């Protein structure tokens, strides 16, 4: 048994290890060399790299030849040696040591007082990795993994913390509350906003939290308006997955499948706030937009981290804009995470390039609601379909309006032979695709509007004929 002190068993393990011998091969330190002399002996890339590193840390770098005299080393904080030969390195190392300067010799650990770690420098947040000289390759593999794990804007987060340091330490005397504040600052709503690029928003939130802690109130939470993509969980963004793992509550659309909700933190509260086309007519109650927004505001005010999870992208036919407005009007923090919108997901899944060098020079995302005559856009869309260079229409919420869509386009002069594709449940295991001609659109859509049909996207334009999942493409090979 290792020694057990008053602090209890948590420390026993560490004490045992220390008692058992050396824990680390080198003492890991970050050394302030601002304005101090650092000597670099020798030429070549290794010497240059060391000189650059020392300079970037604010040192006065003095480059000297391999036969430099002892006077050149006096008063230096460190010496880096890389002469290219063992004799040169050994001689220079002796002179530097005689001057009382700690030495690093490139690739000769036996001659080193200190070694250089592999480093990850993400905008001022630095991770140093050492294997005690055992394997530089292992260190560099680890560096790669850490690079990948660190958020891109972690440096901005460190700067935010720095600007609050003096203030928070002065205003929150109680250590436990202070720790709580710091923890929340670097891993809560303010951190999320910085990492998403909203530094001003983050500062506002942090100030609010500082104030709340001071007045012993609980701080407000944050809302993330997150795009869940078209349904395949692998098409979630990395940020969406991180937020699903952080959320206290997830307010999700009806269209978001279970496979995606399964990525949520185990004890996150899942709240379906959906409504679907046709529900109202069939007497099924769904959430009114205003009630859902009120629920969002209520939860964020109560301090929750809320993910508002929406199918596809929140800002493409998703009413995400209104939710952002409601939160901003209430003075609450909000971040927006884009998602793969249905048009992109469906197109990729069935192999339809939405633009194509020969077949379509532009694409329009349009809602099928309104095709029954209320919207004036259809003649304009038909005109674009007929333009030279070609055009693609990606029609959301259009399957139930298929007959109107067909009529409006045909009336406006679109060729009845124009290829169309309907993708139901795009990117999901139960994806179904129908490909045909505009004249047949209503008939094709009928199989995608039965009672238990999933969401469907209609693609109109020459590119629709390329749908791979339809078996035989309508068009011959295109190059
Ligand atoms: N914000 C969503 C769109 C919401 S509107 C987005 O960016 O994708 C709902 C419409 O999206 C549906 O009527 C359907 O046209 C389309 N849709 C959403 N998911 C789909 C999927 N997996 N396959 C086909 N269409 C889908």
JSON list of N, CA and C and ligand atoms in Angstrom, two decimals, residues 230-231 255 311-314 316-318 340-342 346 395-398 423-428 455-457, ligand 1:
[
{"chain": "A", "resi": 230, "resn": "UNK", "atom": "N", "xyz": [-29.50, 16.00, -43.78]},
{"chain": "A", "resi": 230, "resn": "UNK", "atom": "CA", "xyz": [-30.66, 15.35, -44.37]},
{"chain": "A", "resi": 230, "resn": "UNK", "atom": "C", "xyz": [-31.08, 14.05, -43.70]},
{"chain": "A", "resi": 231, "resn": "UNK", "atom": "N", "xyz": [-30.28, 13.52, -42.80]},
{"chain": "A", "resi": 231, "resn": "UNK", "atom": "CA", "xyz": [-30.73, 12.30, -42.11]},
{"chain": "A", "resi": 231, "resn": "UNK", "atom": "C", "xyz": [-29.63, 11.32, -41.79]},
{"chain": "A", "resi": 255, "resn": "UNK", "atom": "N", "xyz": [-38.66, 15.91, -38.46]},
{"chain": "A", "resi": 255, "resn": "UNK", "atom": "CA", "xyz": [-37.90, 15.30, -39.55]},
{"chain": "A", "resi": 255, "resn": "UNK", "atom": "C", "xyz": [-36.56, 14.73, -39.12]},
{"chain": "A", "resi": 311, "resn": "UNK", "atom": "N", "xyz": [-33.84, 19.95, -39.31]},
{"chain": "A", "resi": 311, "resn": "UNK", "atom": "CA", "xyz": [-33.46, 19.15, -40.48]},
{"chain": "A", "resi": 311, "resn": "UNK", "atom": "C", "xyz": [-32.66, 20.00, -41.46]},
{"chain": "A", "resi": 312, "resn": "UNK", "atom": "N", "xyz": [-31.70, 19.39, -42.10]},
{"chain": "A", "resi": 312, "resn": "UNK", "atom": "CA", "xyz": [-30.93, 20.08, -43.14]},
{"chain": "A", "resi": 312, "resn": "UNK", "atom": "C", "xyz": [-30.15, 21.24, -42.58]},
{"chain": "A", "resi": 313, "resn": "UNK", "atom": "N", "xyz": [-30.30, 22.39, -43.21]},
{"chain": "A", "resi": 313, "resn": "UNK", "atom": "CA", "xyz": [-29.67, 23.62, -42.75]},
{"chain": "A", "resi": 313, "resn": "UNK", "atom": "C", "xyz": [-30.74, 24.51, -42.12]},
{"chain": "A", "resi": 314, "resn": "UNK", "atom": "N", "xyz": [-30.42, 25.15, -40.99]},
{"chain": "A", "resi": 314, "resn": "UNK", "atom": "CA", "xyz": [-31.46, 25.94, -40.31]},
{"chain": "A", "resi": 314, "resn": "UNK", "atom": "C", "xyz": [-31.94, 27.16, -41.09]},
{"chain": "A", "resi": 316, "resn": "UNK", "atom": "N", "xyz": [-32.20, 27.30, -44.49]},
{"chain": "A", "resi": 316, "resn": "UNK", "atom": "CA", "xyz": [-32.82, 27.01, -45.78]},
{"chain": "A", "resi": 316, "resn": "UNK", "atom": "C", "xyz": [-34.20, 26.44, -45.49]},
{"chain": "A", "resi": 317, "resn": "UNK", "atom": "N", "xyz": [-35.24, 27.22, -45.74]},
{"chain": "A", "resi": 317, "resn": "UNK", "atom": "CA", "xyz": [-36.62, 26.82, -45.46]},
{"chain": "A", "resi": 317, "resn": "UNK", "atom": "C", "xyz": [-36.75, 26.21, -44.07]},
{"chain": "A", "resi": 318, "resn": "UNK", "atom": "N", "xyz": [-36.05, 26.80, -43.11]},
{"chain": "A", "resi": 318, "resn": "UNK", "atom": "CA", "xyz": [-36.06, 26.19, -41.78]},
{"chain": "A", "resi": 318, "resn": "UNK", "atom": "C", "xyz": [-36.58, 27.10, -40.70]},
{"chain": "A", "resi": 340, "resn": "UNK", "atom": "N", "xyz": [-25.95, 20.23, -43.75]},
{"chain": "A", "resi": 340, "resn": "UNK", "atom": "CA", "xyz": [-26.08, 19.88, -45.17]},
{"chain": "A", "resi": 340, "resn": "UNK", "atom": "C", "xyz": [-27.56, 19.94, -45.52]},
{"chain": "A", "resi": 341, "resn": "UNK", "atom": "N", "xyz": [-27.91, 20.86, -46.39]},
{"chain": "A", "resi": 341, "resn": "UNK", "atom": "CA", "xyz": [-29.32, 21.03, -46.74]},
{"chain": "A", "resi": 341, "resn": "UNK", "atom": "C", "xyz": [-29.78, 19.88, -47.65]},
{"chain": "A", "resi": 342, "resn": "UNK", "atom": "N", "xyz": [-31.10, 19.62, -47.63]},
{"chain": "A", "resi": 342, "resn": "UNK", "atom": "CA", "xyz": [-31.65, 18.46, -48.34]},
{"chain": "A", "resi": 342, "resn": "UNK", "atom": "C", "xyz": [-31.21, 18.41, -49.80]},
{"chain": "A", "resi": 346, "resn": "UNK", "atom": "N", "xyz": [-29.44, 15.09, -50.97]},
{"chain": "A", "resi": 346, "resn": "UNK", "atom": "CA", "xyz": [-30.14, 14.23, -51.93]},
{"chain": "A", "resi": 346, "resn": "UNK", "atom": "C", "xyz": [-29.35, 14.13, -53.24]},
{"chain": "A", "resi": 395, "resn": "UNK", "atom": "N", "xyz": [-36.60, 21.60, -55.57]},
{"chain": "A", "resi": 395, "resn": "UNK", "atom": "CA", "xyz": [-37.89, 22.04, -55.01]},
{"chain": "A", "resi": 395, "resn": "UNK", "atom": "C", "xyz": [-38.16, 21.33, -53.68]},
{"chain": "A", "resi": 396, "resn": "UNK", "atom": "N", "xyz": [-38.16, 22.09, -52.60]},
{"chain": "A", "resi": 396, "resn": "UNK", "atom": "CA", "xyz": [-38.46, 21.58, -51.26]},
{"chain": "A", "resi": 396, "resn": "UNK", "atom": "C", "xyz": [-39.98, 21.59, -51.07]},
{"chain": "A", "resi": 397, "resn": "UNK", "atom": "N", "xyz": [-40.47, 20.69, -50.25]},
{"chain": "A", "resi": 397, "resn": "UNK", "atom": "CA", "xyz": [-41.89, 20.66, -49.90]},
{"chain": "A", "resi": 397, "resn": "UNK", "atom": "C", "xyz": [-42.76, 20.67, -51.15]},
{"chain": "A", "resi": 398, "resn": "UNK", "atom": "N", "xyz": [-42.34, 19.94, -52.17]},
{"chain": "A", "resi": 398, "resn": "UNK", "atom": "CA", "xyz": [-43.04, 20.04, -53.45]},
{"chain": "A", "resi": 398, "resn": "UNK", "atom": "C", "xyz": [-43.83, 18.80, -53.85]},
{"chain": "A", "resi": 423, "resn": "UNK", "atom": "N", "xyz": [-36.49, 12.53, -54.84]},
{"chain": "A", "resi": 423, "resn": "UNK", "atom": "CA", "xyz": [-35.71, 11.77, -53.86]},
{"chain": "A", "resi": 423, "resn": "UNK", "atom": "C", "xyz": [-36.45, 11.82, -52.53]},
{"chain": "A", "resi": 424, "resn": "UNK", "atom": "N", "xyz": [-36.91, 10.66, -52.09]},
{"chain": "A", "resi": 424, "resn": "UNK", "atom": "CA", "xyz": [-37.62, 10.57, -50.80]},
{"chain": "A", "resi": 424, "resn": "UNK", "atom": "C", "xyz": [-36.65, 9.99, -49.77]},
{"chain": "A", "resi": 425, "resn": "UNK", "atom": "N", "xyz": [-36.68, 10.54, -48.57]},
{"chain": "A", "resi": 425, "resn": "UNK", "atom": "CA", "xyz": [-35.79, 10.07, -47.50]},
{"chain": "A", "resi": 425, "resn": "UNK", "atom": "C", "xyz": [-34.31, 10.05, -47.94]},
{"chain": "A", "resi": 426, "resn": "UNK", "atom": "N", "xyz": [-33.92, 11.12, -48.64]},
{"chain": "A", "resi": 426, "resn": "UNK", "atom": "CA", "xyz": [-32.56, 11.18, -49.15]},
{"chain": "A", "resi": 426, "resn": "UNK", "atom": "C", "xyz": [-31.52, 10.97, -48.06]},
{"chain": "A", "resi": 427, "resn": "UNK", "atom": "N", "xyz": [-30.49, 10.19, -48.36]},
{"chain": "A", "resi": 427, "resn": "UNK", "atom": "CA", "xyz": [-29.34, 9.84, -47.50]},
{"chain": "A", "resi": 427, "resn": "UNK", "atom": "C", "xyz": [-29.70, 8.87, -46.37]},
{"chain": "A", "resi": 428, "resn": "UNK", "atom": "N", "xyz": [-30.96, 8.47, -46.29]},
{"chain": "A", "resi": 428, "resn": "UNK", "atom": "CA", "xyz": [-31.35, 7.54, -45.22]},
{"chain": "A", "resi": 428, "resn": "UNK", "atom": "C", "xyz": [-31.43, 6.12, -45.76]},
{"chain": "A", "resi": 455, "resn": "UNK", "atom": "N", "xyz": [-39.94, 12.71, -46.21]},
{"chain": "A", "resi": 455, "resn": "UNK", "atom": "CA", "xyz": [-39.77, 13.97, -46.93]},
{"chain": "A", "resi": 455, "resn": "UNK", "atom": "C", "xyz": [-39.18, 13.73, -48.32]},
{"chain": "A", "resi": 456, "resn": "UNK", "atom": "N", "xyz": [-39.65, 14.50, -49.28]},
{"chain": "A", "resi": 456, "resn": "UNK", "atom": "CA", "xyz": [-39.19, 14.34, -50.66]},
{"chain": "A", "resi": 456, "resn": "UNK", "atom": "C", "xyz": [-38.73, 15.65, -51.26]},
{"chain": "A", "resi": 457, "resn": "UNK", "atom": "N", "xyz": [-37.70, 15.55, -52.07]},
{"chain": "A", "resi": 457, "resn": "UNK", "atom": "CA", "xyz": [-37.17, 16.70, -52.79]},
{"chain": "A", "resi": 457, "resn": "UNK", "atom": "C", "xyz": [-37.31, 16.42, -54.28]},
{"chain": "B", "resi": 1, "resn": "LIG", "atom": "N1", "xyz": [-34.08, 23.08, -43.48]},
{"chain": "B", "resi": 1, "resn": "LIG", "atom": "C1", "xyz": [-34.30, 21.90, -44.31]},
{"chain": "B", "resi": 1, "resn": "LIG", "atom": "C2", "xyz": [-35.56, 21.99, -45.10]},
{"chain": "B", "resi": 1, "resn": "LIG", "atom": "C3", "xyz": [-36.80, 21.99, -44.28]},
{"chain": "B", "resi": 1, "resn": "LIG", "atom": "S1", "xyz": [-38.26, 22.08, -45.25]},
{"chain": "B", "resi": 1, "resn": "LIG", "atom": "C4", "xyz": [-33.07, 21.68, -45.18]},
{"chain": "B", "resi": 1, "resn": "LIG", "atom": "O1", "xyz": [-32.19, 22.54, -45.27]},
{"chain": "B", "resi": 1, "resn": "LIG", "atom": "O2", "xyz": [-32.98, 20.61, -45.78]},
{"chain": "B", "resi": 1, "resn": "LIG", "atom": "C5", "xyz": [-38.71, 20.39, -45.35]},
{"chain": "B", "resi": 1, "resn": "LIG", "atom": "C6", "xyz": [-38.42, 19.86, -46.74]},
{"chain": "B", "resi": 1, "resn": "LIG", "atom": "O3", "xyz": [-37.05, 19.54, -46.85]},
{"chain": "B", "resi": 1, "resn": "LIG", "atom": "C7", "xyz": [-39.12, 18.57, -47.07]},
{"chain": "B", "resi": 1, "resn": "LIG", "atom": "O4", "xyz": [-40.43, 18.80, -47.50]},
{"chain": "B", "resi": 1, "resn": "LIG", "atom": "C8", "xyz": [-38.28, 18.03, -48.19]},
{"chain": "B", "resi": 1, "resn": "LIG", "atom": "O5", "xyz": [-38.55, 18.69, -49.39]},
{"chain": "B", "resi": 1, "resn": "LIG", "atom": "C9", "xyz": [-36.89, 18.46, -47.76]},
{"chain": "B", "resi": 1, "resn": "LIG", "atom": "N2", "xyz": [-36.15, 17.39, -47.08]},
{"chain": "B", "resi": 1, "resn": "LIG", "atom": "C10", "xyz": [-35.62, 17.42, -45.84]},
{"chain": "B", "resi": 1, "resn": "LIG", "atom": "N3", "xyz": [-34.96, 16.27, -45.59]},
{"chain": "B", "resi": 1, "resn": "LIG", "atom": "C11", "xyz": [-35.05, 15.51, -46.70]},
{"chain": "B", "resi": 1, "resn": "LIG", "atom": "C12", "xyz": [-34.55, 14.23, -47.05]},
{"chain": "B", "resi": 1, "resn": "LIG", "atom": "N4", "xyz": [-33.82, 13.49, -46.22]},
{"chain": "B", "resi": 1, "resn": "LIG", "atom": "N5", "xyz": [-34.84, 13.77, -48.30]},
{"chain": "B", "resi": 1, "resn": "LIG", "atom": "C13", "xyz": [-35.58, 14.50, -49.15]},
{"chain": "B", "resi": 1, "resn": "LIG", "atom": "N6", "xyz": [-36.05, 15.71, -48.86]},
{"chain": "B", "resi": 1, "resn": "LIG", "atom": "C14", "xyz": [-35.80, 16.23, -47.65]}
]
